């Protein structure tokens, strides 16, 4: 899977974010991350495993190849 959605809790900074969802589809990862981010207690990050970096811009061509 290329994209991983990681979710942690803001009220427990010692807890490392855990894998919540994995997919090869950037739009699917974005949709799941957006739903999880509606809960202000969640700390959400989408990771691109191809480049081993977080996705900062979902519109970037770098993550769409």
PDB file of N, CA, C and O in Angstrom:
ATOM      1  N   UNK A   1       0.831  -1.172   0.000  1.00  0.00           N
ATOM      2  CA  UNK A   1       0.000   0.000   0.000  1.00  0.00           C
ATOM      3  C   UNK A   1       0.887   1.250   0.000  1.00  0.00           C
ATOM      4  O   UNK A   1       1.840   1.318   0.760  1.00  0.00           O
ATOM      5  N   UNK A   2       0.522   2.208  -0.799  1.00  0.00           N
ATOM      6  CA  UNK A   2       1.367   3.395  -0.927  1.00  0.00           C
ATOM      7  C   UNK A   2       1.072   4.458   0.121  1.00  0.00           C
ATOM      8  O   UNK A   2       1.985   5.104   0.626  1.00  0.00           O
ATOM      9  N   UNK A   3      -0.200   4.666   0.441  1.00  0.00           N
ATOM     10  CA  UNK A   3      -0.560   5.737   1.380  1.00  0.00           C
ATOM     11  C   UNK A   3      -1.087   5.141   2.681  1.00  0.00           C
ATOM     12  O   UNK A   3      -1.908   4.238   2.677  1.00  0.00           O
ATOM     13  N   UNK A   4      -0.590   5.684   3.775  1.00  0.00           N
ATOM     14  CA  UNK A   4      -0.986   5.220   5.098  1.00  0.00           C
ATOM     15  C   UNK A   4      -1.540   6.401   5.890  1.00  0.00           C
ATOM     16  O   UNK A   4      -0.911   7.453   5.944  1.00  0.00           O
ATOM     17  N   UNK A   5      -2.708   6.198   6.489  1.00  0.00           N
ATOM     18  CA  UNK A   5      -3.295   7.215   7.366  1.00  0.00           C
ATOM     19  C   UNK A   5      -2.946   6.818   8.795  1.00  0.00           C
ATOM     20  O   UNK A   5      -3.293   5.723   9.244  1.00  0.00           O
ATOM     21  N   UNK A   6      -2.246   7.703   9.490  1.00  0.00           N
ATOM     22  CA  UNK A   6      -1.844   7.475  10.879  1.00  0.00           C
ATOM     23  C   UNK A   6      -2.699   8.353  11.775  1.00  0.00           C
ATOM     24  O   UNK A   6      -2.931   9.523  11.476  1.00  0.00           O
ATOM     25  N   UNK A   7      -3.173   7.785  12.870  1.00  0.00           N
ATOM     26  CA  UNK A   7      -4.016   8.530  13.803  1.00  0.00           C
ATOM     27  C   UNK A   7      -3.473   8.365  15.210  1.00  0.00           C
ATOM     28  O   UNK A   7      -3.182   7.252  15.654  1.00  0.00           O
ATOM     29  N   UNK A   8      -3.332   9.484  15.889  1.00  0.00           N
ATOM     30  CA  UNK A   8      -2.948   9.511  17.295  1.00  0.00           C
ATOM     31  C   UNK A   8      -3.950  10.358  18.058  1.00  0.00           C
ATOM     32  O   UNK A   8      -4.890  10.897  17.480  1.00  0.00           O
ATOM     33  N   UNK A   9      -3.749  10.496  19.323  1.00  0.00           N
ATOM     34  CA  UNK A   9      -4.653  11.290  20.167  1.00  0.00           C
ATOM     35  C   UNK A   9      -3.914  12.512  20.691  1.00  0.00           C
ATOM     36  O   UNK A   9      -2.795  12.403  21.196  1.00  0.00           O
ATOM     37  N   UNK A  10      -4.529  13.671  20.565  1.00  0.00           N
ATOM     38  CA  UNK A  10      -3.896  14.909  21.020  1.00  0.00           C
ATOM     39  C   UNK A  10      -3.805  14.978  22.535  1.00  0.00           C
ATOM     40  O   UNK A  10      -2.904  15.612  23.070  1.00  0.00           O
ATOM     41  N   UNK A  11      -4.718  14.317  23.233  1.00  0.00           N
ATOM     42  CA  UNK A  11      -4.717  14.372  24.700  1.00  0.00           C
ATOM     43  C   UNK A  11      -3.704  13.428  25.324  1.00  0.00           C
ATOM     44  O   UNK A  11      -3.473  13.465  26.523  1.00  0.00           O
ATOM     45  N   UNK A  12      -3.063  12.584  24.523  1.00  0.00           N
ATOM     46  CA  UNK A  12      -2.046  11.654  25.019  1.00  0.00           C
ATOM     47  C   UNK A  12      -0.808  11.733  24.128  1.00  0.00           C
ATOM     48  O   UNK A  12      -0.605  10.899  23.250  1.00  0.00           O
ATOM     49  N   UNK A  13       0.026  12.768  24.315  1.00  0.00           N
ATOM     50  CA  UNK A  13       1.183  12.948  23.431  1.00  0.00           C
ATOM     51  C   UNK A  13       2.203  11.810  23.500  1.00  0.00           C
ATOM     52  O   UNK A  13       3.002  11.648  22.583  1.00  0.00           O
ATOM     53  N   UNK A  14       2.181  11.028  24.549  1.00  0.00           N
ATOM     54  CA  UNK A  14       3.117   9.906  24.655  1.00  0.00           C
ATOM     55  C   UNK A  14       2.725   8.755  23.723  1.00  0.00           C
ATOM     56  O   UNK A  14       3.555   7.930  23.384  1.00  0.00           O
ATOM     57  N   UNK A  15       1.465   8.720  23.310  1.00  0.00           N
ATOM     58  CA  UNK A  15       0.986   7.663  22.428  1.00  0.00           C
ATOM     59  C   UNK A  15       1.409   7.958  20.988  1.00  0.00           C
ATOM     60  O   UNK A  15       1.110   9.018  20.451  1.00  0.00           O
ATOM     61  N   UNK A  16       2.135   7.047  20.389  1.00  0.00           N
ATOM     62  CA  UNK A  16       2.568   7.198  19.004  1.00  0.00           C
ATOM     63  C   UNK A  16       1.365   7.017  18.075  1.00  0.00           C
ATOM     64  O   UNK A  16       0.507   6.166  18.329  1.00  0.00           O
ATOM     65  N   UNK A  17       1.293   7.794  16.992  1.00  0.00           N
ATOM     66  CA  UNK A  17       0.224   7.573  16.010  1.00  0.00           C
ATOM     67  C   UNK A  17       0.299   6.150  15.460  1.00  0.00           C
ATOM     68  O   UNK A  17       1.385   5.616  15.213  1.00  0.00           O
ATOM     69  N   UNK A  18      -0.855   5.541  15.276  1.00  0.00           N
ATOM     70  CA  UNK A  18      -0.924   4.162  14.795  1.00  0.00           C
ATOM     71  C   UNK A  18      -1.551   4.123  13.405  1.00  0.00           C
ATOM     72  O   UNK A  18      -2.310   5.013  13.020  1.00  0.00           O
ATOM     73  N   UNK A  19      -1.243   3.073  12.659  1.00  0.00           N
ATOM     74  CA  UNK A  19      -1.819   2.890  11.333  1.00  0.00           C
ATOM     75  C   UNK A  19      -3.322   2.672  11.487  1.00  0.00           C
ATOM     76  O   UNK A  19      -3.768   1.796  12.225  1.00  0.00           O
ATOM     77  N   UNK A  20      -4.088   3.490  10.788  1.00  0.00           N
ATOM     78  CA  UNK A  20      -5.545   3.391  10.827  1.00  0.00           C
ATOM     79  C   UNK A  20      -6.094   2.845   9.515  1.00  0.00           C
ATOM     80  O   UNK A  20      -7.060   2.095   9.495  1.00  0.00           O
ATOM     81  N   UNK A  21      -5.452   3.214   8.390  1.00  0.00           N
ATOM     82  CA  UNK A  21      -5.973   2.857   7.068  1.00  0.00           C
ATOM     83  C   UNK A  21      -4.823   2.863   6.073  1.00  0.00           C
ATOM     84  O   UNK A  21      -3.942   3.723   6.153  1.00  0.00           O
ATOM     85  N   UNK A  22      -4.835   1.924   5.139  1.00  0.00           N
ATOM     86  CA  UNK A  22      -3.827   1.866   4.081  1.00  0.00           C
ATOM     87  C   UNK A  22      -4.519   1.687   2.739  1.00  0.00           C
ATOM     88  O   UNK A  22      -5.490   0.943   2.639  1.00  0.00           O
ATOM     89  N   UNK A  23      -3.990   2.371   1.716  1.00  0.00           N
ATOM     90  CA  UNK A  23      -4.569   2.292   0.383  1.00  0.00           C
ATOM     91  C   UNK A  23      -3.541   2.711  -0.659  1.00  0.00           C
ATOM     92  O   UNK A  23      -2.536   3.345  -0.323  1.00  0.00           O
ATOM     93  N   UNK A  24      -3.809   2.377  -1.911  1.00  0.00           N
ATOM     94  CA  UNK A  24      -2.992   2.842  -3.023  1.00  0.00           C
ATOM     95  C   UNK A  24      -3.588   4.097  -3.655  1.00  0.00           C
ATOM     96  O   UNK A  24      -3.001   4.681  -4.559  1.00  0.00           O
ATOM     97  N   UNK A  25      -4.758   4.511  -3.191  1.00  0.00           N
ATOM     98  CA  UNK A  25      -5.492   5.642  -3.758  1.00  0.00           C
ATOM     99  C   UNK A  25      -5.342   6.881  -2.881  1.00  0.00           C
ATOM    100  O   UNK A  25      -5.763   6.882  -1.717  1.00  0.00           O
ATOM    101  N   UNK A  26      -4.733   7.933  -3.423  1.00  0.00           N
ATOM    102  CA  UNK A  26      -4.520   9.162  -2.667  1.00  0.00           C
ATOM    103  C   UNK A  26      -5.843   9.799  -2.232  1.00  0.00           C
ATOM    104  O   UNK A  26      -5.972  10.271  -1.107  1.00  0.00           O
ATOM    105  N   UNK A  27      -6.830   9.796  -3.111  1.00  0.00           N
ATOM    106  CA  UNK A  27      -8.124  10.404  -2.765  1.00  0.00           C
ATOM    107  C   UNK A  27      -8.822   9.623  -1.643  1.00  0.00           C
ATOM    108  O   UNK A  27      -9.485  10.202  -0.797  1.00  0.00           O
ATOM    109  N   UNK A  28      -8.668   8.314  -1.633  1.00  0.00           N
ATOM    110  CA  UNK A  28      -9.229   7.505  -0.555  1.00  0.00           C
ATOM    111  C   UNK A  28      -8.562   7.816   0.770  1.00  0.00           C
ATOM    112  O   UNK A  28      -9.223   7.946   1.799  1.00  0.00           O
ATOM    113  N   UNK A  29      -7.237   7.952   0.747  1.00  0.00           N
ATOM    114  CA  UNK A  29      -6.498   8.305   1.965  1.00  0.00           C
ATOM    115  C   UNK A  29      -6.909   9.689   2.451  1.00  0.00           C
ATOM    116  O   UNK A  29      -7.095   9.915   3.648  1.00  0.00           O
ATOM    117  N   UNK A  30      -7.076  10.606   1.525  1.00  0.00           N
ATOM    118  CA  UNK A  30      -7.490  11.972   1.877  1.00  0.00           C
ATOM    119  C   UNK A  30      -8.874  11.976   2.518  1.00  0.00           C
ATOM    120  O   UNK A  30      -9.098  12.642   3.529  1.00  0.00           O
ATOM    121  N   UNK A  31      -9.806  11.227   1.944  1.00  0.00           N
ATOM    122  CA  UNK A  31     -11.174  11.173   2.468  1.00  0.00           C
ATOM    123  C   UNK A  31     -11.206  10.612   3.896  1.00  0.00           C
ATOM    124  O   UNK A  31     -11.877  11.157   4.771  1.00  0.00           O
ATOM    125  N   UNK A  32     -10.465   9.537   4.128  1.00  0.00           N
ATOM    126  CA  UNK A  32     -10.421   8.942   5.465  1.00  0.00           C
ATOM    127  C   UNK A  32      -9.770   9.905   6.451  1.00  0.00           C
ATOM    128  O   UNK A  32     -10.250  10.101   7.570  1.00  0.00           O
ATOM    129  N   UNK A  33      -8.674  10.532   6.035  1.00  0.00           N
ATOM    130  CA  UNK A  33      -7.983  11.483   6.914  1.00  0.00           C
ATOM    131  C   UNK A  33      -8.889  12.659   7.272  1.00  0.00           C
ATOM    132  O   UNK A  33      -8.911  13.104   8.425  1.00  0.00           O
ATOM    133  N   UNK A  34      -9.636  13.153   6.317  1.00  0.00           N
ATOM    134  CA  UNK A  34     -10.545  14.272   6.576  1.00  0.00           C
ATOM    135  C   UNK A  34     -11.639  13.871   7.575  1.00  0.00           C
ATOM    136  O   UNK A  34     -11.982  14.635   8.475  1.00  0.00           O
ATOM    137  N   UNK A  35     -12.176  12.681   7.419  1.00  0.00           N
ATOM    138  CA  UNK A  35     -13.210  12.214   8.365  1.00  0.00           C
ATOM    139  C   UNK A  35     -12.646  12.082   9.776  1.00  0.00           C
ATOM    140  O   UNK A  35     -13.291  12.446  10.748  1.00  0.00           O
ATOM    141  N   UNK A  36     -11.435  11.554   9.875  1.00  0.00           N
ATOM    142  CA  UNK A  36     -10.820  11.395  11.196  1.00  0.00           C
ATOM    143  C   UNK A  36     -10.463  12.745  11.806  1.00  0.00           C
ATOM    144  O   UNK A  36     -10.512  12.922  13.018  1.00  0.00           O
ATOM    145  N   UNK A  37     -10.120  13.715  10.988  1.00  0.00           N
ATOM    146  CA  UNK A  37      -9.711  15.030  11.483  1.00  0.00           C
ATOM    147  C   UNK A  37     -10.889  15.844  12.020  1.00  0.00           C
ATOM    148  O   UNK A  37     -10.682  16.829  12.737  1.00  0.00           O
ATOM    149  N   UNK A  38     -12.112  15.455  11.707  1.00  0.00           N
ATOM    150  CA  UNK A  38     -13.274  16.169  12.249  1.00  0.00           C
ATOM    151  C   UNK A  38     -13.340  16.059  13.766  1.00  0.00           C
ATOM    152  O   UNK A  38     -13.896  16.918  14.433  1.00  0.00           O
ATOM    153  N   UNK A  39     -12.789  14.987  14.304  1.00  0.00           N
ATOM    154  CA  UNK A  39     -12.719  14.838  15.761  1.00  0.00           C
ATOM    155  C   UNK A  39     -11.452  15.545  16.228  1.00  0.00           C
ATOM    156  O   UNK A  39     -10.333  15.115  15.924  1.00  0.00           O
ATOM    157  N   UNK A  40     -11.620  16.644  16.924  1.00  0.00           N
ATOM    158  CA  UNK A  40     -10.474  17.473  17.321  1.00  0.00           C
ATOM    159  C   UNK A  40      -9.504  16.770  18.259  1.00  0.00           C
ATOM    160  O   UNK A  40      -8.395  17.250  18.483  1.00  0.00           O
ATOM    161  N   UNK A  41      -9.891  15.632  18.800  1.00  0.00           N
ATOM    162  CA  UNK A  41      -8.984  14.870  19.669  1.00  0.00           C
ATOM    163  C   UNK A  41      -8.011  14.016  18.874  1.00  0.00           C
ATOM    164  O   UNK A  41      -7.063  13.473  19.425  1.00  0.00           O
ATOM    165  N   UNK A  42      -8.244  13.884  17.569  1.00  0.00           N
ATOM    166  CA  UNK A  42      -7.383  13.064  16.719  1.00  0.00           C
ATOM    167  C   UNK A  42      -6.265  13.890  16.098  1.00  0.00           C
ATOM    168  O   UNK A  42      -6.478  15.023  15.660  1.00  0.00           O
ATOM    169  N   UNK A  43      -5.107  13.304  16.050  1.00  0.00           N
ATOM    170  CA  UNK A  43      -3.970  13.858  15.330  1.00  0.00           C
ATOM    171  C   UNK A  43      -3.785  12.960  14.110  1.00  0.00           C
ATOM    172  O   UNK A  43      -3.503  11.768  14.253  1.00  0.00           O
ATOM    173  N   UNK A  44      -3.982  13.509  12.911  1.00  0.00           N
ATOM    174  CA  UNK A  44      -4.032  12.708  11.691  1.00  0.00           C
ATOM    175  C   UNK A  44      -2.901  13.104  10.748  1.00  0.00           C
ATOM    176  O   UNK A  44      -2.607  14.283  10.578  1.00  0.00           O
ATOM    177  N   UNK A  45      -2.298  12.086  10.126  1.00  0.00           N
ATOM    178  CA  UNK A  45      -1.240  12.325   9.148  1.00  0.00           C
ATOM    179  C   UNK A  45      -1.357  11.279   8.045  1.00  0.00           C
ATOM    180  O   UNK A  45      -1.634  10.115   8.314  1.00  0.00           O
ATOM    181  N   UNK A  46      -1.152  11.712   6.795  1.00  0.00           N
ATOM    182  CA  UNK A  46      -1.105  10.783   5.662  1.00  0.00           C
ATOM    183  C   UNK A  46       0.354  10.659   5.243  1.00  0.00           C
ATOM    184  O   UNK A  46       1.035  11.658   5.032  1.00  0.00           O
ATOM    185  N   UNK A  47       0.823   9.440   5.124  1.00  0.00           N
ATOM    186  CA  UNK A  47       2.228   9.159   4.817  1.00  0.00           C
ATOM    187  C   UNK A  47       2.315   8.509   3.441  1.00  0.00           C
ATOM    188  O   UNK A  47       1.566   7.586   3.137  1.00  0.00           O
ATOM    189  N   UNK A  48       3.229   8.996   2.607  1.00  0.00           N
ATOM    190  CA  UNK A  48       3.494   8.424   1.286  1.00  0.00           C
ATOM    191  C   UNK A  48       4.702   7.502   1.422  1.00  0.00           C
ATOM    192  O   UNK A  48       5.829   7.960   1.609  1.00  0.00           O
ATOM    193  N   UNK A  49       4.472   6.211   1.345  1.00  0.00           N
ATOM    194  CA  UNK A  49       5.557   5.247   1.555  1.00  0.00           C
ATOM    195  C   UNK A  49       6.528   5.194   0.381  1.00  0.00           C
ATOM    196  O   UNK A  49       7.669   4.786   0.553  1.00  0.00           O
ATOM    197  N   UNK A  50       6.097   5.624  -0.802  1.00  0.00           N
ATOM    198  CA  UNK A  50       7.003   5.623  -1.962  1.00  0.00           C
ATOM    199  C   UNK A  50       8.157   6.597  -1.737  1.00  0.00           C
ATOM    200  O   UNK A  50       9.301   6.293  -2.067  1.00  0.00           O
ATOM    201  N   UNK A  51       7.860   7.749  -1.195  1.00  0.00           N
ATOM    202  CA  UNK A  51       8.882   8.760  -0.943  1.00  0.00           C
ATOM    203  C   UNK A  51       9.287   8.829   0.529  1.00  0.00           C
ATOM    204  O   UNK A  51      10.143   9.617   0.890  1.00  0.00           O
ATOM    205  N   UNK A  52       8.662   8.022   1.361  1.00  0.00           N
ATOM    206  CA  UNK A  52       8.944   7.982   2.797  1.00  0.00           C
ATOM    207  C   UNK A  52       8.862   9.382   3.410  1.00  0.00           C
ATOM    208  O   UNK A  52       9.801   9.855   4.059  1.00  0.00           O
ATOM    209  N   UNK A  53       7.704  10.040   3.165  1.00  0.00           N
ATOM    210  CA  UNK A  53       7.480  11.387   3.679  1.00  0.00           C
ATOM    211  C   UNK A  53       5.980  11.627   3.865  1.00  0.00           C
ATOM    212  O   UNK A  53       5.159  10.966   3.235  1.00  0.00           O
ATOM    213  N   UNK A  54       5.625  12.573   4.722  1.00  0.00           N
ATOM    214  CA  UNK A  54       4.206  12.900   4.884  1.00  0.00           C
ATOM    215  C   UNK A  54       3.686  13.655   3.658  1.00  0.00           C
ATOM    216  O   UNK A  54       4.442  14.352   2.976  1.00  0.00           O
ATOM    217  N   UNK A  55       2.409  13.490   3.389  1.00  0.00           N
ATOM    218  CA  UNK A  55       1.764  14.221   2.300  1.00  0.00           C
ATOM    219  C   UNK A  55       1.350  15.575   2.861  1.00  0.00           C
ATOM    220  O   UNK A  55       0.465  15.662   3.708  1.00  0.00           O
ATOM    221  N   UNK A  56       1.992  16.633   2.394  1.00  0.00           N
ATOM    222  CA  UNK A  56       1.682  17.985   2.855  1.00  0.00           C
ATOM    223  C   UNK A  56       0.719  18.687   1.901  1.00  0.00           C
ATOM    224  O   UNK A  56      -0.028  19.564   2.311  1.00  0.00           O
ATOM    225  N   UNK A  57       0.732  18.282   0.626  1.00  0.00           N
ATOM    226  CA  UNK A  57      -0.115  18.904  -0.384  1.00  0.00           C
ATOM    227  C   UNK A  57      -0.754  17.802  -1.230  1.00  0.00           C
ATOM    228  O   UNK A  57      -0.068  17.150  -2.017  1.00  0.00           O
ATOM    229  N   UNK A  58      -2.049  17.614  -1.069  1.00  0.00           N
ATOM    230  CA  UNK A  58      -2.743  16.547  -1.795  1.00  0.00           C
ATOM    231  C   UNK A  58      -2.846  16.830  -3.294  1.00  0.00           C
ATOM    232  O   UNK A  58      -3.148  15.945  -4.073  1.00  0.00           O
ATOM    233  N   UNK A  59      -2.602  18.052  -3.704  1.00  0.00           N
ATOM    234  CA  UNK A  59      -2.671  18.416  -5.123  1.00  0.00           C
ATOM    235  C   UNK A  59      -1.309  18.325  -5.808  1.00  0.00           C
ATOM    236  O   UNK A  59      -1.215  18.504  -7.013  1.00  0.00           O
ATOM    237  N   UNK A  60      -0.266  18.051  -5.069  1.00  0.00           N
ATOM    238  CA  UNK A  60       1.091  17.990  -5.621  1.00  0.00           C
ATOM    239  C   UNK A  60       1.231  16.832  -6.609  1.00  0.00           C
ATOM    240  O   UNK A  60       0.828  15.696  -6.314  1.00  0.00           O
ATOM    241  N   UNK A  61       1.801  17.101  -7.776  1.00  0.00           N
ATOM    242  CA  UNK A  61       2.029  16.005  -8.743  1.00  0.00           C
ATOM    243  C   UNK A  61       2.957  14.915  -8.215  1.00  0.00           C
ATOM    244  O   UNK A  61       2.913  13.782  -8.665  1.00  0.00           O
ATOM    245  N   UNK A  62       3.792  15.256  -7.248  1.00  0.00           N
ATOM    246  CA  UNK A  62       4.725  14.290  -6.657  1.00  0.00           C
ATOM    247  C   UNK A  62       3.989  13.075  -6.099  1.00  0.00           C
ATOM    248  O   UNK A  62       4.469  11.943  -6.213  1.00  0.00           O
ATOM    249  N   UNK A  63       2.846  13.294  -5.488  1.00  0.00           N
ATOM    250  CA  UNK A  63       2.114  12.198  -4.865  1.00  0.00           C
ATOM    251  C   UNK A  63       1.088  11.560  -5.792  1.00  0.00           C
ATOM    252  O   UNK A  63       0.401  10.628  -5.405  1.00  0.00           O
ATOM    253  N   UNK A  64       1.000  12.058  -7.006  1.00  0.00           N
ATOM    254  CA  UNK A  64       0.013  11.541  -7.951  1.00  0.00           C
ATOM    255  C   UNK A  64       0.621  10.641  -9.030  1.00  0.00           C
ATOM    256  O   UNK A  64      -0.070  10.175  -9.906  1.00  0.00           O
ATOM    257  N   UNK A  65       1.922  10.400  -8.963  1.00  0.00           N
ATOM    258  CA  UNK A  65       2.543   9.552  -9.998  1.00  0.00           C
ATOM    259  C   UNK A  65       2.470   8.089  -9.657  1.00  0.00           C
ATOM    260  O   UNK A  65       2.161   7.655  -8.613  1.00  0.00           O
TER     261      UNK A  65
END
